[in-house]
Each structure stands twice: as C-alpha cells, then as structure tokens.
mmCIF file of C-alpha atoms and ligand atoms in Angstrom:
data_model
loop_
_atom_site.group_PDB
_atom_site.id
_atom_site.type_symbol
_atom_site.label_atom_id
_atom_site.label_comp_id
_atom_site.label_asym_id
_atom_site.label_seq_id
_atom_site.Cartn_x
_atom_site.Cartn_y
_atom_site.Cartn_z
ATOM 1 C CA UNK A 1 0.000 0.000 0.000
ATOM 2 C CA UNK A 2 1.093 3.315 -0.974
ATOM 3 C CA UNK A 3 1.941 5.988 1.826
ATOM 4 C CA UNK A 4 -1.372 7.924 2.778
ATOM 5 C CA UNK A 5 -1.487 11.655 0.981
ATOM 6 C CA UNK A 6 -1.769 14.524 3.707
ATOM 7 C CA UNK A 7 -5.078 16.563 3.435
ATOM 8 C CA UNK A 8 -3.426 19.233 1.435
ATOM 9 C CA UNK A 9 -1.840 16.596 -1.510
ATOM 10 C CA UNK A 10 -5.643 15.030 -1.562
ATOM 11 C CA UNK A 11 -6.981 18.339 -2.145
ATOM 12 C CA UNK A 12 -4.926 19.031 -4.749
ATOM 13 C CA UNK A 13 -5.052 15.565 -6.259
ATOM 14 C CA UNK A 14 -9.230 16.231 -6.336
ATOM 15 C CA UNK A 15 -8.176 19.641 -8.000
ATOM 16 C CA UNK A 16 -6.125 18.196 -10.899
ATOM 17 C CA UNK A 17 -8.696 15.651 -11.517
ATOM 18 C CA UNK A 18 -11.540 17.976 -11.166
ATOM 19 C CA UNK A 19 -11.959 18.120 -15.033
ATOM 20 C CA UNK A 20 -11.986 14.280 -16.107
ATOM 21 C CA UNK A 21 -13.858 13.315 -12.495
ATOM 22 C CA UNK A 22 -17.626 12.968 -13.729
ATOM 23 C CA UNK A 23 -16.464 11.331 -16.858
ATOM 24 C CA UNK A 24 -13.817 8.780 -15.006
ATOM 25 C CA UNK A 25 -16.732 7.959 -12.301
ATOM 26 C CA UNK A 26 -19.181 7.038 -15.364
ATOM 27 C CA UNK A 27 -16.628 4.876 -16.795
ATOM 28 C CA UNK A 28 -15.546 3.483 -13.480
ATOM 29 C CA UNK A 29 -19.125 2.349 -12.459
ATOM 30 C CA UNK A 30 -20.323 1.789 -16.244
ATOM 31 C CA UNK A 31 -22.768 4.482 -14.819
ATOM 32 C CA UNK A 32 -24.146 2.931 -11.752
ATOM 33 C CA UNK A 33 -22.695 5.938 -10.060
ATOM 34 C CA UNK A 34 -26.403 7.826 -10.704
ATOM 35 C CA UNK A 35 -28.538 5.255 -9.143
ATOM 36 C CA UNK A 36 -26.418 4.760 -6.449
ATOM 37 C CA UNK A 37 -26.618 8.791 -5.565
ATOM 38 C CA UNK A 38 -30.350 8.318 -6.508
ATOM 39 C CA UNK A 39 -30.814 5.775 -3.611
ATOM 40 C CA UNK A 40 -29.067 7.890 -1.182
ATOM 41 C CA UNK A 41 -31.016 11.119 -1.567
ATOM 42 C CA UNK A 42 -34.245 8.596 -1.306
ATOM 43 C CA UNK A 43 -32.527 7.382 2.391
ATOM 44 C CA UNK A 44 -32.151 11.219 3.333
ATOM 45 C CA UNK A 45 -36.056 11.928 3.472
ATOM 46 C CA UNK A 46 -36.034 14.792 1.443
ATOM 47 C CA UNK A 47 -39.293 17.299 1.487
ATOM 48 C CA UNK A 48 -40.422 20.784 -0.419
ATOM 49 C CA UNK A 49 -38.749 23.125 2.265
ATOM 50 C CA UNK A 50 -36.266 20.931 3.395
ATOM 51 C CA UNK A 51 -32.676 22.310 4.361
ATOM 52 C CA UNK A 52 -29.644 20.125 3.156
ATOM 53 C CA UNK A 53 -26.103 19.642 3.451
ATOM 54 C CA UNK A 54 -23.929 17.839 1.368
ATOM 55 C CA UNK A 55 -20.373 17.578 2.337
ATOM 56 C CA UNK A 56 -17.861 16.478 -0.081
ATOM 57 C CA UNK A 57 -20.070 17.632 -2.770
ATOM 58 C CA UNK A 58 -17.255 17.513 -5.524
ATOM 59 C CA UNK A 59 -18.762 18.718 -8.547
ATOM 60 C CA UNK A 60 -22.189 18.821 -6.818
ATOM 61 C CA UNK A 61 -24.358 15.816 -8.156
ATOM 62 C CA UNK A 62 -25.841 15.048 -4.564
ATOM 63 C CA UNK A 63 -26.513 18.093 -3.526
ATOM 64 C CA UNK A 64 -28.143 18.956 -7.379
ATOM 65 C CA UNK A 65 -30.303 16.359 -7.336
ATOM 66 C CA UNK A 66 -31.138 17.171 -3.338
ATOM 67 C CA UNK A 67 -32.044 20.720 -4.897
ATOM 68 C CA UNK A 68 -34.599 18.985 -6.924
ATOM 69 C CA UNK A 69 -36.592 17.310 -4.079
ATOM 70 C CA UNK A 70 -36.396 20.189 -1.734
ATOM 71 C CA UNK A 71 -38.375 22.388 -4.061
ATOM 72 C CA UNK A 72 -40.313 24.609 -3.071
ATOM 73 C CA UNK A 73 -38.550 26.197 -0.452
ATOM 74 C CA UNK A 74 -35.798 24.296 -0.140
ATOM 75 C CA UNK A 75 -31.631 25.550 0.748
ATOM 76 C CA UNK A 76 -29.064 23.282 -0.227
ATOM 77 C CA UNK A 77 -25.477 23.850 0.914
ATOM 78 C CA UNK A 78 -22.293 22.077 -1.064
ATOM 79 C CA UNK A 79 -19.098 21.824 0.775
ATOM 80 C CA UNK A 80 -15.775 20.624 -0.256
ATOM 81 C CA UNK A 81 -11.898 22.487 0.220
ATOM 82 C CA UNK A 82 -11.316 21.740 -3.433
ATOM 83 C CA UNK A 83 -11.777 25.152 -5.212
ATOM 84 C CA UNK A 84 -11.786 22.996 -8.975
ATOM 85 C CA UNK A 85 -14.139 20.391 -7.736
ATOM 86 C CA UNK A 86 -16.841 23.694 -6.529
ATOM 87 C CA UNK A 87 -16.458 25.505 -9.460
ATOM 88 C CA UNK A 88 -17.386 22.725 -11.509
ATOM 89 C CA UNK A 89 -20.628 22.379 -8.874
ATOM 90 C CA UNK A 90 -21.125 26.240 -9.141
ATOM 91 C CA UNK A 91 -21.374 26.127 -13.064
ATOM 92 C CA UNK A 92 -24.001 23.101 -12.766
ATOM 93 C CA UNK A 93 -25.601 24.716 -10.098
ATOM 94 C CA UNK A 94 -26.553 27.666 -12.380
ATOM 95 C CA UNK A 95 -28.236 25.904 -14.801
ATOM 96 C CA UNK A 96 -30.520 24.386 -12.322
ATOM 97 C CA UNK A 97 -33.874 26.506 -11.356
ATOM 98 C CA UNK A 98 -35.461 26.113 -7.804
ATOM 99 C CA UNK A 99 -34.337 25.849 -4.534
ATOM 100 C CA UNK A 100 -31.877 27.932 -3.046
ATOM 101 C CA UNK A 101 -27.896 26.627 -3.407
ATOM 102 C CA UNK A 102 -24.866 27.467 -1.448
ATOM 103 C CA UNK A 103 -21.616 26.489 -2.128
ATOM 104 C CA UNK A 104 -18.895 26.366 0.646
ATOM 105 C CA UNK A 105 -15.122 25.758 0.564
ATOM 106 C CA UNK A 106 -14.581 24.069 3.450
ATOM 107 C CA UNK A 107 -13.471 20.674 5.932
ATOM 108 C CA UNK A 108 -15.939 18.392 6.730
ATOM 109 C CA UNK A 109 -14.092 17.647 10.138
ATOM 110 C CA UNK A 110 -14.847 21.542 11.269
ATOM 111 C CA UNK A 111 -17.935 22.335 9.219
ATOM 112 C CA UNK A 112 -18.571 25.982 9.191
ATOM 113 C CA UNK A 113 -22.547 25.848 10.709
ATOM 114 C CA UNK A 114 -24.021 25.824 14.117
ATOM 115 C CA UNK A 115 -25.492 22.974 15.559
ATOM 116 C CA UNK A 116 -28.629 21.641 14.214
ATOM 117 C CA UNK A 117 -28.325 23.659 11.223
ATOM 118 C CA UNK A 118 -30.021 20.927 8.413
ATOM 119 C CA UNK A 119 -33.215 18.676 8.014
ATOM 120 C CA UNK A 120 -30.599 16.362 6.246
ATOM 121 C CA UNK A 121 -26.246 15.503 5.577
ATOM 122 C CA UNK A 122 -25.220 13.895 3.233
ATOM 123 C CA UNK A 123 -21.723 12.550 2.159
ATOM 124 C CA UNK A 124 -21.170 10.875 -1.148
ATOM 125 C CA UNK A 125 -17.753 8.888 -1.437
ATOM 126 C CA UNK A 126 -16.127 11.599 0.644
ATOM 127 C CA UNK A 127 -15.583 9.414 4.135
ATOM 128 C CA UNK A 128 -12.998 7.418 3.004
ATOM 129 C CA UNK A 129 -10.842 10.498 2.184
ATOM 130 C CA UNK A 130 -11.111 12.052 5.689
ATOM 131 C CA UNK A 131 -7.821 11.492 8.007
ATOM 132 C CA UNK A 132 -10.510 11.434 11.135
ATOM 133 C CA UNK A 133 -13.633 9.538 9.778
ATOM 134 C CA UNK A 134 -14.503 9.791 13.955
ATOM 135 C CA UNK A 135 -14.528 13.882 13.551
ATOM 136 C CA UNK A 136 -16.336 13.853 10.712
ATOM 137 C CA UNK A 137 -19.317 12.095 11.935
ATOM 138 C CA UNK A 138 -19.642 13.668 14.807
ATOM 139 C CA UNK A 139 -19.581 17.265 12.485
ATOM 140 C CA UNK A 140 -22.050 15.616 10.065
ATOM 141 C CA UNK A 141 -24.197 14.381 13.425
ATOM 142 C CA UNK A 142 -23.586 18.099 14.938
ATOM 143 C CA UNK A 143 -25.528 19.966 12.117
ATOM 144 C CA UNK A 144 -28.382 18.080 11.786
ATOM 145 C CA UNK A 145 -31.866 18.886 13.248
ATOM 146 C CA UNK A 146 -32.952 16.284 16.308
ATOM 147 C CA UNK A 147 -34.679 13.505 14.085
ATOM 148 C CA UNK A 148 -32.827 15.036 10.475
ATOM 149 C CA UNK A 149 -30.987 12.400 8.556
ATOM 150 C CA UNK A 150 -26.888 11.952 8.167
ATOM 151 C CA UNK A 151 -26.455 9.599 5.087
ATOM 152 C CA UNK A 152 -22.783 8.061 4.135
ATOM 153 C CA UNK A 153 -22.995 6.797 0.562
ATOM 154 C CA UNK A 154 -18.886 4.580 0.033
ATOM 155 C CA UNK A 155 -17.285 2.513 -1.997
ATOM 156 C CA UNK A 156 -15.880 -0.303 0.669
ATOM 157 C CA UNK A 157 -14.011 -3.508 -0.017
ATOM 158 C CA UNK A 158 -16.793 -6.493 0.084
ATOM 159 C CA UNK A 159 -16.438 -9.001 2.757
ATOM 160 C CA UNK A 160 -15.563 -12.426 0.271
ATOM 161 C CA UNK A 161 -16.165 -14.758 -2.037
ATOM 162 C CA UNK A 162 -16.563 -13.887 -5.819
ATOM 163 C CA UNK A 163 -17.526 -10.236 -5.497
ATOM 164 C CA UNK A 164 -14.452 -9.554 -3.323
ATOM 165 C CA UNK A 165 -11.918 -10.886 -5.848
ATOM 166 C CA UNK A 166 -14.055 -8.830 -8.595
ATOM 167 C CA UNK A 167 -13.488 -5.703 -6.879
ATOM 168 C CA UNK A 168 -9.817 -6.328 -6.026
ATOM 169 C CA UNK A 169 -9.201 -6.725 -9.800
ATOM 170 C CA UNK A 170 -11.314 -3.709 -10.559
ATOM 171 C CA UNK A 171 -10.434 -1.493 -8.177
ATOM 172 C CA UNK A 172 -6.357 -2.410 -7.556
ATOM 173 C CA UNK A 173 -5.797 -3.231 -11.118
ATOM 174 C CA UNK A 174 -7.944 -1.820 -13.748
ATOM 175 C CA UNK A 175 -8.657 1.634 -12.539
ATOM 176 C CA UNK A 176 -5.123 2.686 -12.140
ATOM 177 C CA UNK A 177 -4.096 1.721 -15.840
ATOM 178 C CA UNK A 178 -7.340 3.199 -16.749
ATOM 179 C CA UNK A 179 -6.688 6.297 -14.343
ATOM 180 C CA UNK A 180 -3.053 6.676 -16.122
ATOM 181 C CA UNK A 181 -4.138 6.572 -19.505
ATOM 182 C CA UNK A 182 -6.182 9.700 -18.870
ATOM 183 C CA UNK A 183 -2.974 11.491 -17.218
ATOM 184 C CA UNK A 184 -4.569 10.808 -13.556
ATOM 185 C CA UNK A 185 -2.591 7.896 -12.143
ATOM 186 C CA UNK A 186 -1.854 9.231 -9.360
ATOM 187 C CA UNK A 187 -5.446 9.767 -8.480
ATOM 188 C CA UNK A 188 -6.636 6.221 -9.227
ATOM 189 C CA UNK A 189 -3.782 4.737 -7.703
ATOM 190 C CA UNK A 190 -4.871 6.675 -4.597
ATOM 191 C CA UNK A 191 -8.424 5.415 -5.202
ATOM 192 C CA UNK A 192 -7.901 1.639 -4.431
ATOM 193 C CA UNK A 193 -5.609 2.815 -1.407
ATOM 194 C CA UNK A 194 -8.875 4.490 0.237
ATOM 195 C CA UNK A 195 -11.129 2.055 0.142
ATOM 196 C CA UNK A 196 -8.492 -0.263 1.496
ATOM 197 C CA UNK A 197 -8.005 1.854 4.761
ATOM 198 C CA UNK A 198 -11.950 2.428 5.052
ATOM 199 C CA UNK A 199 -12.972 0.711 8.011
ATOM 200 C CA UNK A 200 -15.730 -1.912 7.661
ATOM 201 C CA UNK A 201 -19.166 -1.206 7.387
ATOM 202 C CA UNK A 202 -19.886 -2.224 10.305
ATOM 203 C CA UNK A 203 -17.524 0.154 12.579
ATOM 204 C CA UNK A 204 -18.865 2.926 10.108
ATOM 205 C CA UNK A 205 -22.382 2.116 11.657
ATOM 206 C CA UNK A 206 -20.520 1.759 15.088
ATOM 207 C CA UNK A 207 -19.161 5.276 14.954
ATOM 208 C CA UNK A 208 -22.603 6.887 13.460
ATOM 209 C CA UNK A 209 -23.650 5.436 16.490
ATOM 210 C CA UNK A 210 -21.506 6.817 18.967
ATOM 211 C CA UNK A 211 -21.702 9.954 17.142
ATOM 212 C CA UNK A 212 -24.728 10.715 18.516
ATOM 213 C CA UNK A 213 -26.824 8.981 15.919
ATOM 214 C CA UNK A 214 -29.425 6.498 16.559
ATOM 215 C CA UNK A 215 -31.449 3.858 14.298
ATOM 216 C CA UNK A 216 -28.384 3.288 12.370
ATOM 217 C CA UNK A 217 -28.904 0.873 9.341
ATOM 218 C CA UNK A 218 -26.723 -0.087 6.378
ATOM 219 C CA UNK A 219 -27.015 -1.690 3.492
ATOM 220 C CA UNK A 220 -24.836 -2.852 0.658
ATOM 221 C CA UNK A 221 -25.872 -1.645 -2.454
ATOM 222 C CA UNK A 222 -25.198 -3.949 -5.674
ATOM 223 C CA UNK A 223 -24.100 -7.034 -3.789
ATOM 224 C CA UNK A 224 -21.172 -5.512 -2.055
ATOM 225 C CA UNK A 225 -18.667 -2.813 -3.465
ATOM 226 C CA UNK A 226 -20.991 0.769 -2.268
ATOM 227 C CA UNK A 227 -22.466 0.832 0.897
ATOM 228 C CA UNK A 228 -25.198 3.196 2.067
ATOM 229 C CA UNK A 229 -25.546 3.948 6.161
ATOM 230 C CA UNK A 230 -28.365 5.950 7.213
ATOM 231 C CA UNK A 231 -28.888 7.112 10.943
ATOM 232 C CA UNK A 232 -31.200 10.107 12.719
ATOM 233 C CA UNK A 233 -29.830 12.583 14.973
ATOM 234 C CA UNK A 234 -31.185 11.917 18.068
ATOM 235 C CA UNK A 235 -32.427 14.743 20.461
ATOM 236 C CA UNK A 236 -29.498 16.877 22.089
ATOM 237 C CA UNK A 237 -28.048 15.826 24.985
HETATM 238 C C1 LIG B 301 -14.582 11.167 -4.607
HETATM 239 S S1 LIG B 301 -15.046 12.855 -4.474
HETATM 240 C C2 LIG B 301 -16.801 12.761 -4.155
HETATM 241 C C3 LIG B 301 -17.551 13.900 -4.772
HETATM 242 C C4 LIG B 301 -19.076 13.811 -4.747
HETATM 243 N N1 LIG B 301 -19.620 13.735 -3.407
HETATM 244 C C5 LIG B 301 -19.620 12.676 -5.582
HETATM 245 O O1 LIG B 301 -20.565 12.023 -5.173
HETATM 246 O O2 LIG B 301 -19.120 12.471 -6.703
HETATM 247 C C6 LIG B 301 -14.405 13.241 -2.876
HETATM 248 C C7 LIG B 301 -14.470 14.703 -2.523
HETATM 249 O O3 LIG B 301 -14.026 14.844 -1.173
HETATM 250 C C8 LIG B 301 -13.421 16.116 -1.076
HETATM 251 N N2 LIG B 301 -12.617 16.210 0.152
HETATM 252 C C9 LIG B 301 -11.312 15.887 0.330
HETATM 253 N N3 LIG B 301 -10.939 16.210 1.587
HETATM 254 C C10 LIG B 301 -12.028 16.745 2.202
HETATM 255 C C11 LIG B 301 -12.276 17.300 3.487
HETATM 256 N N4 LIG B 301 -11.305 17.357 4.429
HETATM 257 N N5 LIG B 301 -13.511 17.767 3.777
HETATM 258 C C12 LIG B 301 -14.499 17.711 2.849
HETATM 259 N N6 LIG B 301 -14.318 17.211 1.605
HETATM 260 C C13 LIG B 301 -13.105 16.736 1.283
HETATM 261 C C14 LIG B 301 -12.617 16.209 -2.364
HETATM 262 O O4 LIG B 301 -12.219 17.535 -2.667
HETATM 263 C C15 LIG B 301 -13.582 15.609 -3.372
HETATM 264 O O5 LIG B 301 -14.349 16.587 -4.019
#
C-alpha cells in the first residue's frame, strides 16, 4: 500500500482531476454511479422546504439532485476544500432553477454551521478520504436537526467470495491503468488505497452510532462494493 497523501496533496489531487472526475466515475461504475446517488437522496427523506447539506459535494451531483426534491422552499449547501471540484458544482448549479444553493469551501471535520443547522447531511464517497472519519461524523451528526438524517454513501471492499476478488481486480488493477491513460494515475492509484483503509461497514455504523446517531442501518448496495448507512440525529443531549 502506498503511503497515505496529507489533506493538502488530496486536495490538490481532487483539483487536478476535477476536469476528467464525472467522466472517469461514469466509466468506473459503467454508470451505476447515478442510481447509487439516486438511492441515497431517497434514504435522506427529502421534502419541499427541506434544508440540506452535502459535504464532499465535488462537482455537486448530490446536492443537485437534493435541490430537486427540496423544491419549493428548499436551501441546499455544497461543501468541499477543493476550489476545482466547486467551481465545476457552481457552473451546474446555475443551470438548475429552484431551490436555493450554497456552495462552501470548506473541511468536513470543522464544518462551518451551528449545531442543528439541516433537516438532512449527506456525504457521497467523501468518508474514506477524511484522516478522522470519527470527527467527521460527529460534524455531520452536529448539524443536523434532532430527528434530520446523516447519510454516508462509500465505496468499501466487500467481505468475500466472488464479489471480493471482482473488486480487487477492478479497483487495484484496472482503474489505475485506466486512471493513467487519462494522465490521472496518481489519483486512481490513490483510489484503491482508500477504500483499502476504510474501516468496515460495520464500525462505520458503530461510529454513526456513537456519534450521537441512533437507528443506524446499512445496506450494501449492488451485492457488495458501495455501501449506504443511514442514521437520525437523536435529540441533544
Ligand atoms: C470522490 S469525491 C466525491 C464527490 C461527490 N460527493 C460525488 O458524489 O461524486 C471526494 C471529494 O471529497 C473532497 N474532500 C477531500 N478532503 C475533504 C475534506 N477534508 N472535507 C471535505 N471534503 C473533502 C474532495 O475535494 C472531493 O471533491
């Protein structure tokens, strides 16, 4: 395994890949990568008026197609540090009528916003990037509403058998060649790497838990590879 980037070399990594990252993820997932988004916003509970939060928006698909189901009335704030990745979301962003969206440069471990800020928080393959996946839960638990919904959509190593040795082919040797032939190797060598260190679904649903969460579930979502955890903010303490 490769040494582990500090924050600042994964930031910039996300900004030299900013342009080619839509494209590479619809390769990568033969376009799965929608539906899978699609079934998180569903977990999230989104209503007309609804205030959201996605964190490690990128170039913004969750939190666009949170915009959508929020209507009429809704806010929807974007965060990520990556300044490439945000102005990518800010350019989408503008084409889109309806509710209300904000976009933030910023850390999911510290998020700018005081407590109990959203209805719903989201996080779409952003965990697994995080030094402290601890800190950022309990941020992403922080902001929400008592009873508003934190949902963790990941990519995560499954646990055996013939999708596991599928997903080690794909993942440790497919998408770096791929990754280099489009000039970002060092981003999908990375990418294999992440997942690797991503602790198992399991302690993922552990720490919601301890984050202040409650009625944690997870799921795997196309018989292992992406999971999905969904848990409520419980009432304050
Ligand atoms: C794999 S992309 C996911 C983007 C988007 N959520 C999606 O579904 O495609 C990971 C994102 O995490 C962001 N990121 C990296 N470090 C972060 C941090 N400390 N806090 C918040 N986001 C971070 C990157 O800039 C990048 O945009």
């Amino acid at each position: 395994m490769s040494d582990r980037p500090t924050p600042d070399g994964v930031v910039a990594m996300f900004d030299r890949i900013a342009p080619r990252y839509d494209a590479m993820n619809t390769l990568m997932t033969a376009g799965l990568d929608r539906i899978w988004r699609r079934n998180a916003l569903e977990a999230a509970g989104l209503r007309p008026g609804g205030r959201v939060l996605d964190v490690a928006t990128g170039t913004g698909k969750l939190a666009l197609g949170a915009a959508a189901r929020v209507e009429p009335g809704g806010v929807v704030v974007g965060l990520d540090p990556s300044g490439e990745m945000l102005g990518r979301a800010r350019r989408a962003g503008a084409a889109q009528d309806g509710a209300r969206l904000t976009w933030v440069q910023g850390d999911a471990q510290s998020l700018p916003f005081a407590d109990a800020t959203f209805d719903a928080v989201t996080i779409g393959f952003g965990l697994r990037n995080l030094p402290d996946v601890a800190a950022a839960l309990r941020e992403l638990a922080r902001v929400a509403v008592s009873g508003g919904r934190v949902v963790v959509l990941e990519i995560a190593t499954p646990p055996g058998g013939l999708s596991r040795l599928l997903f080690r082919t794909w993942f440790d040797k497919v998408i770096p060649r791929v990754g280099a032939l489009v000039g970002s190797g060092e981003a999908y060598r990375y990418l294999p790497d992440s997942v690797a260190r991503y602790p198992s679904p399991p302690r993922i649903a552990q720490l919601m838990g301890e984050s202040g969460l409650r009625d944690v579930r997870w799921r795997w979502l196309v018989s292992g590879m992406v999971t999905l955890h969904v848990g409520q903010r419980g009432s304050a303490a």
